[in-house]
Amino acid sequence: MTPTKGEPAVDFPLRRPRRVAVLSVHTSPLEQPGTGDAGGMNVYISETATRMARRGTAVEVFTRATSSDLPPVAELAPGVLVRHIAAGPFEPMERAELPGQLCAFTAGVLRAEARHEPGFYDVVHSHYWLSGQVGWLARDRWGVPLVHTAHTLAKVKNAALADGDTPEPRGRVIGEQQVVDEADRLTANTAVEARQLVELYDADPDRVVTVPPGVDLDRFRPGDRRAARARLGVDQSATVFAFVGRIQPLKAPDVLLRAAAELLARGAVRRDRLVVLVVGGPSGTGLEQPTALRELAEHLGIADVVRFLPPRGGDDLAAVYRAADVVAVPSHNESFGLVAVEAQACGTPVVAAAVGGLPVAVADGTSGLLVDGHRTADWAHALAAAARARDALAPGAVAHARQFSWERTTDTLLHAYAEADRALRLSLARAEVAV
């Protein structure tokens, strides 16, 4: 095809990046998800980076050093390095404090790149808006495309706040808008999030690509339920409800506790047969009242049936999912809901709030149940119904979870990188022709 006037007379085939710079300012993929700022984003980065490296694309993750004992560079997996950048004190910092350290973090990232020959990185992938601010500058300095994943959006969170929770600050809203305007590609977890980027942030639809997260189907799979309960010291005849995640108002673990108290009050379940597992640690605004959930259990009179467990991963986490009759995901907002998919992959149905990406993660009536709102009576009814139907829902839960895999996520990401690279090269060629 003959190019039109002003078009470059060259073709730009897709090419897979040799090396990706991943930016994760506020949390490291080396941290255990479920406490502090570590959560689904950590899993996302770790799983996709590892699989990219297996495909021949090296990955270097830049994150803020939170301890002087951390090595400058650590290996996450073969072909995946984690670079700890000194920016601020060697200690965890609240996210509200981190914008003040972005200049120092950016300088550390640029210095690391400057030690190499030009063109060392082929693409920058930033996670969360703080990293997007750094990625925007690195992209311009290195002349490579910026791909950005928001994971959560301030405008969406502020529209669905839990009672008493603190809204995201205006500075974050402005910062997100800047990143949306500058990124070469924006990846969304679901079509819902893609639409939110367009409608709330005026993102260019041609630059938004939906990349569903995945699940480790080798680790999270149906297993021996009796062995899982024995491992946790849970009675084999108990009705077990579980919450897994960071303990903060956004995640709404209080909804599960109130529903459990309602079921006991109704006589829908015997007290000596009920176990509520809460797996995770305080995070975000939950750090302001780290004992609030335990105090709520006491207030509701169910402290004897609630067991608080520290964050866990790997086979220990899979055991929690397998031991439960139902896993509850009552969040006020979720861009996707990795916990929901992991639990279902283990054959455990999920009761989730019908918000954000959870209607994608959970197939209502097939792999679990979706609940509109957070009314205690509605949640008590749904939890009891899902527990009764556990065996009937289990096959659908497994089948639904198998639609998601980190292999597919990684393939889609690599394609998005290649498309962003081609679009940038075409744009530069057009600029040269125009001159």
Coordinates of C-alpha atoms in Angstrom, one line a residue:
M1 CA 0.0 0.0 0.0
T2 CA 1.4 3.4 -1.0
P3 CA 1.7 5.7 2.0
T4 CA -0.3 9.0 2.0
K5 CA 1.4 12.3 2.1
G6 CA 3.1 12.8 5.5
E7 CA 3.2 9.0 6.2
P8 CA 6.5 7.2 6.6
A9 CA 7.2 4.7 3.9
V10 CA 8.4 2.0 6.3
D11 CA 6.7 -0.9 8.1
F12 CA 7.0 -1.4 11.8
P13 CA 6.5 -5.0 12.8
L14 CA 5.7 -5.9 16.3
R15 CA 8.7 -6.9 18.3
R16 CA 8.9 -8.4 21.8
P17 CA 10.9 -6.4 24.3
R18 CA 14.2 -7.7 25.5
R19 CA 14.1 -6.0 28.8
V20 CA 11.3 -4.3 30.8
A21 CA 11.7 -1.7 33.6
V22 CA 8.8 -2.3 36.0
L23 CA 8.1 0.5 38.5
S24 CA 6.5 -0.3 41.9
V25 CA 7.3 2.6 44.2
H26 CA 5.2 1.8 47.2
T27 CA 5.4 -2.0 47.6
S28 CA 7.8 -4.7 46.6
P29 CA 6.9 -8.0 44.9
L30 CA 9.2 -9.6 47.5
E31 CA 6.7 -8.7 50.3
Q32 CA 4.0 -11.1 51.6
P33 CA 0.6 -10.0 50.3
G34 CA -2.1 -9.4 52.9
T35 CA -0.6 -6.8 55.1
G36 CA 0.8 -3.2 54.9
D37 CA 0.5 -2.1 51.2
A38 CA 1.2 -5.6 49.9
G39 CA -1.7 -7.2 48.0
G40 CA -2.9 -8.2 44.6
M41 CA -0.6 -5.8 42.9
N42 CA 2.4 -7.6 44.4
V43 CA 1.1 -10.9 43.1
Y44 CA 0.4 -9.4 39.7
I45 CA 4.0 -8.1 39.3
S46 CA 5.7 -11.2 40.6
E47 CA 3.6 -13.7 38.5
T48 CA 3.8 -11.7 35.2
A49 CA 7.5 -10.8 35.6
T50 CA 8.5 -14.4 36.3
R51 CA 6.6 -15.6 33.2
M52 CA 8.0 -12.9 31.0
A53 CA 11.5 -14.0 32.0
R54 CA 10.7 -17.6 31.0
R55 CA 9.7 -16.2 27.6
G56 CA 13.1 -14.5 27.2
T57 CA 12.1 -11.0 28.3
A58 CA 14.2 -9.9 31.2
V59 CA 12.5 -7.8 33.9
E60 CA 13.9 -5.3 36.5
V61 CA 11.6 -4.1 39.2
F62 CA 12.3 -0.8 40.9
T63 CA 10.9 -0.4 44.3
R64 CA 11.6 1.8 47.3
A65 CA 14.0 0.5 49.9
T66 CA 12.3 0.1 53.3
S67 CA 15.3 -1.2 55.2
S68 CA 19.0 -0.6 55.2
D69 CA 19.4 -4.4 55.4
L70 CA 18.0 -4.9 51.9
P71 CA 20.5 -5.5 49.2
P72 CA 20.7 -3.0 46.3
V73 CA 19.6 -5.8 44.0
A74 CA 17.8 -9.1 44.7
E75 CA 16.8 -11.9 42.4
L76 CA 13.1 -12.6 42.5
A77 CA 13.4 -15.4 39.9
P78 CA 15.8 -16.3 37.1
G79 CA 15.7 -13.3 34.7
V80 CA 13.9 -11.0 37.2
L81 CA 15.8 -8.6 39.4
V82 CA 14.4 -6.3 42.1
R83 CA 16.3 -3.0 42.6
H84 CA 15.8 -1.3 45.9
I85 CA 16.0 2.5 45.4
A86 CA 16.9 4.7 48.4
A87 CA 14.2 7.4 48.6
G88 CA 13.3 8.7 52.1
P89 CA 13.9 6.9 55.4
F90 CA 14.8 3.2 55.5
E91 CA 11.4 2.3 56.9
P92 CA 7.8 1.8 55.7
M93 CA 6.0 5.0 54.9
E94 CA 2.4 5.8 54.5
R95 CA 1.3 6.3 50.9
A96 CA 0.3 9.9 51.7
E97 CA 4.0 10.6 52.5
L98 CA 5.4 9.0 49.3
P99 CA 4.7 11.8 46.8
G100 CA 7.4 13.8 48.6
Q101 CA 9.9 11.0 47.8
L102 CA 9.2 10.7 44.1
C103 CA 12.0 13.0 43.0
A104 CA 14.5 10.9 44.9
F105 CA 13.1 7.7 43.6
T106 CA 13.1 9.0 40.0
A107 CA 16.7 10.1 40.4
G108 CA 17.6 6.6 41.6
V109 CA 15.9 4.9 38.6
L110 CA 17.6 7.2 36.1
R111 CA 21.0 6.7 37.7
A112 CA 20.5 2.9 37.4
E113 CA 19.7 3.2 33.7
A114 CA 22.6 5.6 33.1
R115 CA 25.1 2.8 34.1
H116 CA 24.1 1.0 30.9
E117 CA 24.4 1.7 27.2
P118 CA 21.5 3.7 25.8
G119 CA 18.5 1.6 24.9
F120 CA 19.0 -0.8 27.8
Y121 CA 15.2 -0.9 28.6
D122 CA 12.7 -1.3 25.8
V123 CA 9.6 -0.4 27.7
V124 CA 8.5 1.0 31.1
H125 CA 5.6 -0.5 33.0
S126 CA 4.4 1.5 36.0
H127 CA 2.0 0.1 38.6
Y128 CA -0.2 2.5 40.6
W129 CA -0.3 6.2 40.1
L130 CA 2.9 7.0 42.2
S131 CA 4.9 4.8 39.8
G132 CA 3.2 6.4 36.8
Q133 CA 4.6 9.7 37.8
V134 CA 8.1 8.2 37.7
G135 CA 7.4 6.3 34.6
W136 CA 6.3 9.4 32.7
L137 CA 9.7 11.0 33.3
A138 CA 11.7 7.8 32.6
R139 CA 9.7 7.3 29.3
D140 CA 10.7 10.8 28.1
R141 CA 14.3 10.4 29.1
W142 CA 14.8 7.0 27.6
G143 CA 12.6 7.4 24.5
V144 CA 10.6 4.2 25.2
P145 CA 6.9 3.6 25.6
L146 CA 5.2 3.8 29.0
V147 CA 2.6 1.2 29.8
H148 CA 0.6 1.9 33.0
T149 CA -1.6 -0.2 35.2
A150 CA -3.6 1.8 37.8
H151 CA -4.9 -1.2 39.9
T152 CA -7.2 1.3 41.7
L153 CA -8.6 4.6 40.7
A154 CA -9.2 7.5 43.2
K155 CA -12.4 8.7 41.6
V156 CA -13.9 5.2 41.8
K157 CA -12.8 4.6 45.4
N158 CA -14.2 8.0 46.5
A159 CA -17.5 7.1 44.9
A160 CA -17.8 3.9 47.0
L161 CA -16.3 4.8 50.4
A162 CA -17.0 2.7 53.4
D163 CA -18.6 4.6 56.3
G164 CA -16.0 6.6 58.1
D165 CA -13.3 5.8 55.6
T166 CA -11.0 8.6 54.4
P167 CA -11.4 9.8 50.8
E168 CA -8.4 9.8 48.4
P169 CA -6.8 13.3 48.3
R170 CA -7.1 15.7 45.4
G171 CA -3.4 15.4 44.7
R172 CA -3.9 11.7 43.8
V173 CA -6.7 12.5 41.4
I174 CA -4.6 15.1 39.7
G175 CA -1.6 12.7 39.6
E176 CA -3.7 10.0 38.1
Q177 CA -5.0 12.3 35.4
Q178 CA -1.5 13.3 34.4
V179 CA -0.4 9.7 34.1
V180 CA -3.5 8.8 32.0
D181 CA -2.8 11.7 29.7
E182 CA 0.9 10.7 29.2
A183 CA 0.9 6.9 29.1
D184 CA 1.3 5.2 25.7
R185 CA -0.9 2.3 26.9
L186 CA -3.3 1.9 29.9
T187 CA -4.1 -1.6 30.9
A188 CA -7.3 -2.3 32.7
N189 CA -8.2 -5.4 34.6
T190 CA -11.8 -5.6 33.2
A191 CA -14.0 -3.9 30.7
V192 CA -15.6 -2.0 33.6
E193 CA -12.3 -0.5 34.5
A194 CA -11.5 0.3 30.9
R195 CA -14.8 2.2 30.7
Q196 CA -14.0 4.1 33.9
L197 CA -10.7 5.2 32.5
V198 CA -12.5 6.6 29.5
E199 CA -15.5 8.1 31.2
L200 CA -13.9 9.4 34.4
Y201 CA -10.4 10.3 33.1
D202 CA -11.1 11.0 29.5
A203 CA -8.6 8.3 28.4
D204 CA -8.1 7.7 24.7
P205 CA -10.0 4.4 24.1
D206 CA -7.4 3.4 21.5
R207 CA -4.8 3.4 24.2
V208 CA -6.7 1.4 26.7
V209 CA -6.4 -2.4 26.6
T210 CA -8.1 -4.9 28.9
V211 CA -5.7 -7.4 30.5
P212 CA -7.5 -9.7 33.0
P213 CA -5.3 -10.8 35.9
G214 CA -4.7 -14.5 36.4
V215 CA -4.4 -17.2 38.9
D216 CA -1.7 -19.8 39.6
L217 CA -3.6 -22.9 38.6
D218 CA -0.8 -25.2 39.6
R219 CA -0.9 -24.0 43.2
F220 CA -4.6 -23.1 43.6
R221 CA -6.5 -26.2 42.7
P222 CA -9.0 -28.5 44.4
G223 CA -7.4 -30.6 47.2
D224 CA -8.0 -32.6 50.3
R225 CA -10.5 -30.6 52.3
R226 CA -10.1 -32.7 55.4
A227 CA -6.3 -32.4 55.3
A228 CA -6.7 -28.6 55.0
R229 CA -8.9 -28.4 58.0
A230 CA -6.6 -30.6 60.0
R231 CA -3.7 -28.3 59.0
L232 CA -5.6 -25.3 60.4
G233 CA -7.0 -27.1 63.5
V234 CA -10.6 -26.7 62.3
D235 CA -13.3 -29.2 63.2
Q236 CA -14.3 -31.3 60.2
S237 CA -18.0 -30.7 60.8
A238 CA -17.7 -27.0 61.2
T239 CA -19.3 -24.4 58.9
V240 CA -16.3 -22.2 57.9
F241 CA -16.4 -18.7 56.4
A242 CA -13.2 -17.0 55.4
F243 CA -11.9 -13.6 54.6
V244 CA -8.5 -13.2 53.1
G245 CA -6.9 -9.8 52.5
R246 CA -5.7 -6.6 54.0
I247 CA -7.8 -5.5 57.0
Q248 CA -9.1 -2.0 56.1
P249 CA -12.5 -0.4 55.6
L250 CA -12.2 -0.7 51.8
K251 CA -12.1 -4.5 52.0
A252 CA -15.0 -4.5 54.5
P253 CA -14.2 -7.6 56.6
D254 CA -16.6 -6.2 59.1
V255 CA -19.5 -7.2 56.8
L256 CA -18.5 -10.9 57.2
L257 CA -18.4 -10.6 61.0
R258 CA -21.8 -8.8 61.2
A259 CA -23.3 -11.5 58.9
A260 CA -21.9 -14.3 61.0
A261 CA -23.4 -12.7 64.1
E262 CA -26.8 -12.4 62.3
L263 CA -26.7 -16.1 61.4
L264 CA -26.0 -17.1 65.0
A265 CA -28.8 -14.8 66.2
R266 CA -31.2 -16.4 63.8
G267 CA -30.2 -19.9 64.8
A268 CA -29.2 -20.6 61.2
V269 CA -25.9 -22.1 62.4
R270 CA -24.9 -23.6 65.7
R271 CA -22.3 -21.7 67.6
D272 CA -20.2 -24.8 68.3
R273 CA -20.1 -25.5 64.5
L274 CA -19.2 -22.0 63.2
V275 CA -15.7 -20.8 62.4
V276 CA -14.9 -17.5 60.9
L277 CA -11.3 -17.2 59.6
V278 CA -9.8 -13.7 59.0
V279 CA -6.5 -14.0 57.3
G280 CA -4.5 -10.7 56.8
G281 CA -3.1 -7.7 58.6
P282 CA -4.0 -4.0 59.0
S283 CA -3.4 -1.8 56.0
G284 CA -4.2 1.7 54.7
T285 CA -6.7 3.5 56.8
G286 CA -7.0 0.3 58.8
L287 CA -3.7 1.1 60.5
E288 CA -5.4 4.0 62.3
Q289 CA -7.4 1.5 64.3
P290 CA -5.5 -1.8 64.0
T291 CA -7.6 -3.6 66.7
A292 CA -11.0 -2.4 65.4
L293 CA -12.0 -5.7 63.9
R294 CA -11.1 -7.7 67.0
E295 CA -13.1 -5.1 69.0
L296 CA -16.0 -5.5 66.7
A297 CA -16.0 -9.3 67.2
E298 CA -16.1 -8.7 70.9
H299 CA -18.9 -6.2 70.6
L300 CA -21.0 -8.6 68.4
G301 CA -20.4 -11.4 70.9
I302 CA -18.7 -13.7 68.4
A303 CA -15.0 -13.5 69.4
D304 CA -15.2 -17.2 70.3
V305 CA -15.9 -18.2 66.7
V306 CA -13.6 -15.7 64.9
R307 CA -9.9 -16.7 64.4
F308 CA -7.5 -14.1 63.3
L309 CA -4.6 -15.5 61.3
P310 CA -1.5 -13.7 60.0
P311 CA -1.0 -13.2 56.2
R312 CA 0.1 -16.3 54.4
G313 CA 0.9 -17.4 50.9
G314 CA 1.6 -20.4 48.8
D315 CA 0.3 -23.8 50.0
D316 CA -0.6 -22.3 53.4
L317 CA -3.0 -19.9 51.6
A318 CA -4.4 -22.7 49.4
A319 CA -5.2 -24.6 52.6
V320 CA -7.3 -21.8 53.9
Y321 CA -9.3 -21.7 50.7
R322 CA -9.8 -25.5 50.7
A323 CA -10.8 -25.5 54.4
A324 CA -13.6 -22.9 53.9
D325 CA -17.1 -23.6 52.9
V326 CA -17.3 -20.1 51.5
V327 CA -14.8 -17.3 51.0
A328 CA -16.3 -13.8 51.4
V329 CA -15.1 -10.8 49.4
P330 CA -17.3 -7.9 50.6
S331 CA -15.1 -5.0 49.4
H332 CA -16.6 -1.7 48.6
N333 CA -14.5 -1.6 45.5
E334 CA -12.2 -4.1 43.7
S335 CA -10.7 -3.6 40.3
F336 CA -10.7 -7.3 39.9
G337 CA -10.5 -9.6 43.0
L338 CA -7.6 -12.1 42.9
V339 CA -8.7 -13.7 46.2
A340 CA -12.1 -14.6 44.6
V341 CA -10.4 -16.3 41.7
E342 CA -7.8 -18.1 43.8
A343 CA -10.5 -19.5 46.2
Q344 CA -12.7 -20.7 43.3
A345 CA -9.7 -22.4 41.7
C346 CA -9.5 -24.4 44.9
G347 CA -13.1 -25.4 44.5
T348 CA -14.5 -23.1 47.1
P349 CA -17.5 -20.9 46.2
V350 CA -17.3 -17.1 46.8
V351 CA -19.8 -14.6 48.0
A352 CA -18.8 -11.2 46.8
A353 CA -20.0 -7.7 46.6
A354 CA -21.3 -6.8 43.1
V355 CA -18.9 -4.0 42.6
G356 CA -16.0 -3.2 40.3
G357 CA -14.4 -6.2 38.7
L358 CA -16.0 -8.8 41.1
P359 CA -18.9 -9.6 38.7
V360 CA -16.2 -10.7 36.3
A361 CA -14.2 -12.7 38.9
V362 CA -17.3 -14.4 40.2
A363 CA -20.0 -16.0 38.0
D364 CA -23.2 -15.3 39.9
G365 CA -25.1 -18.6 40.6
T366 CA -22.4 -20.7 39.0
S367 CA -19.2 -20.2 40.9
G368 CA -20.6 -18.3 43.9
L369 CA -23.1 -15.5 44.6
L370 CA -23.0 -11.7 44.2
V371 CA -24.6 -9.4 46.7
D372 CA -25.9 -5.9 45.9
G373 CA -24.8 -3.6 48.7
H374 CA -23.6 -4.5 52.2
R375 CA -26.7 -5.0 54.2
T376 CA -26.1 -7.5 57.0
A377 CA -29.3 -9.5 56.3
D378 CA -28.5 -9.9 52.6
W379 CA -25.0 -11.1 53.4
A380 CA -26.2 -13.5 56.0
H381 CA -28.7 -15.0 53.6
A382 CA -26.1 -15.3 50.8
L383 CA -23.4 -16.9 53.0
A384 CA -25.9 -19.5 54.3
A385 CA -27.1 -20.2 50.8
A386 CA -23.6 -20.6 49.4
A387 CA -22.6 -22.9 52.3
R388 CA -25.6 -25.1 51.7
A389 CA -24.8 -25.3 48.0
R390 CA -21.0 -25.6 48.3
D391 CA -20.8 -29.0 46.7
A392 CA -23.1 -28.0 43.8
L393 CA -21.2 -24.7 43.3
A394 CA -17.7 -26.2 43.5
P395 CA -17.4 -27.6 39.9
G396 CA -18.6 -24.2 38.5
A397 CA -16.1 -22.4 40.7
V398 CA -13.2 -24.5 39.4
A399 CA -14.3 -24.1 35.8
H400 CA -14.8 -20.4 36.1
A401 CA -11.4 -19.9 37.6
R402 CA -9.7 -21.8 34.8
Q403 CA -10.7 -19.0 32.4
F404 CA -8.0 -16.9 34.1
S405 CA -4.3 -17.7 34.0
W406 CA -1.1 -15.8 34.4
E407 CA 0.1 -17.3 31.2
R408 CA -2.7 -15.5 29.3
T409 CA -2.1 -12.3 31.3
T410 CA 1.6 -12.4 30.4
D411 CA 0.9 -13.0 26.7
T412 CA -1.5 -10.1 26.6
L413 CA 0.9 -7.8 28.4
L414 CA 3.7 -8.6 26.0
H415 CA 1.5 -7.9 23.1
A416 CA 0.5 -4.5 24.6
Y417 CA 4.2 -3.7 25.1
A418 CA 4.9 -4.5 21.4
E419 CA 1.9 -2.5 20.2
A420 CA 3.0 0.5 22.3
D421 CA 6.5 0.2 20.9
R422 CA 5.3 0.1 17.3
A423 CA 3.0 3.1 17.9
L424 CA 5.8 5.1 19.4
R425 CA 8.2 4.3 16.5
L426 CA 5.5 5.2 14.0
S427 CA 4.9 8.5 15.8
L428 CA 8.6 9.4 15.7
A429 CA 8.8 8.5 12.0
R430 CA 5.8 10.7 11.3
A431 CA 7.4 13.5 13.1
E432 CA 10.6 13.2 11.0
V433 CA 8.6 13.2 7.8
A434 CA 6.7 16.3 8.9
V435 CA 10.0 18.1 9.5

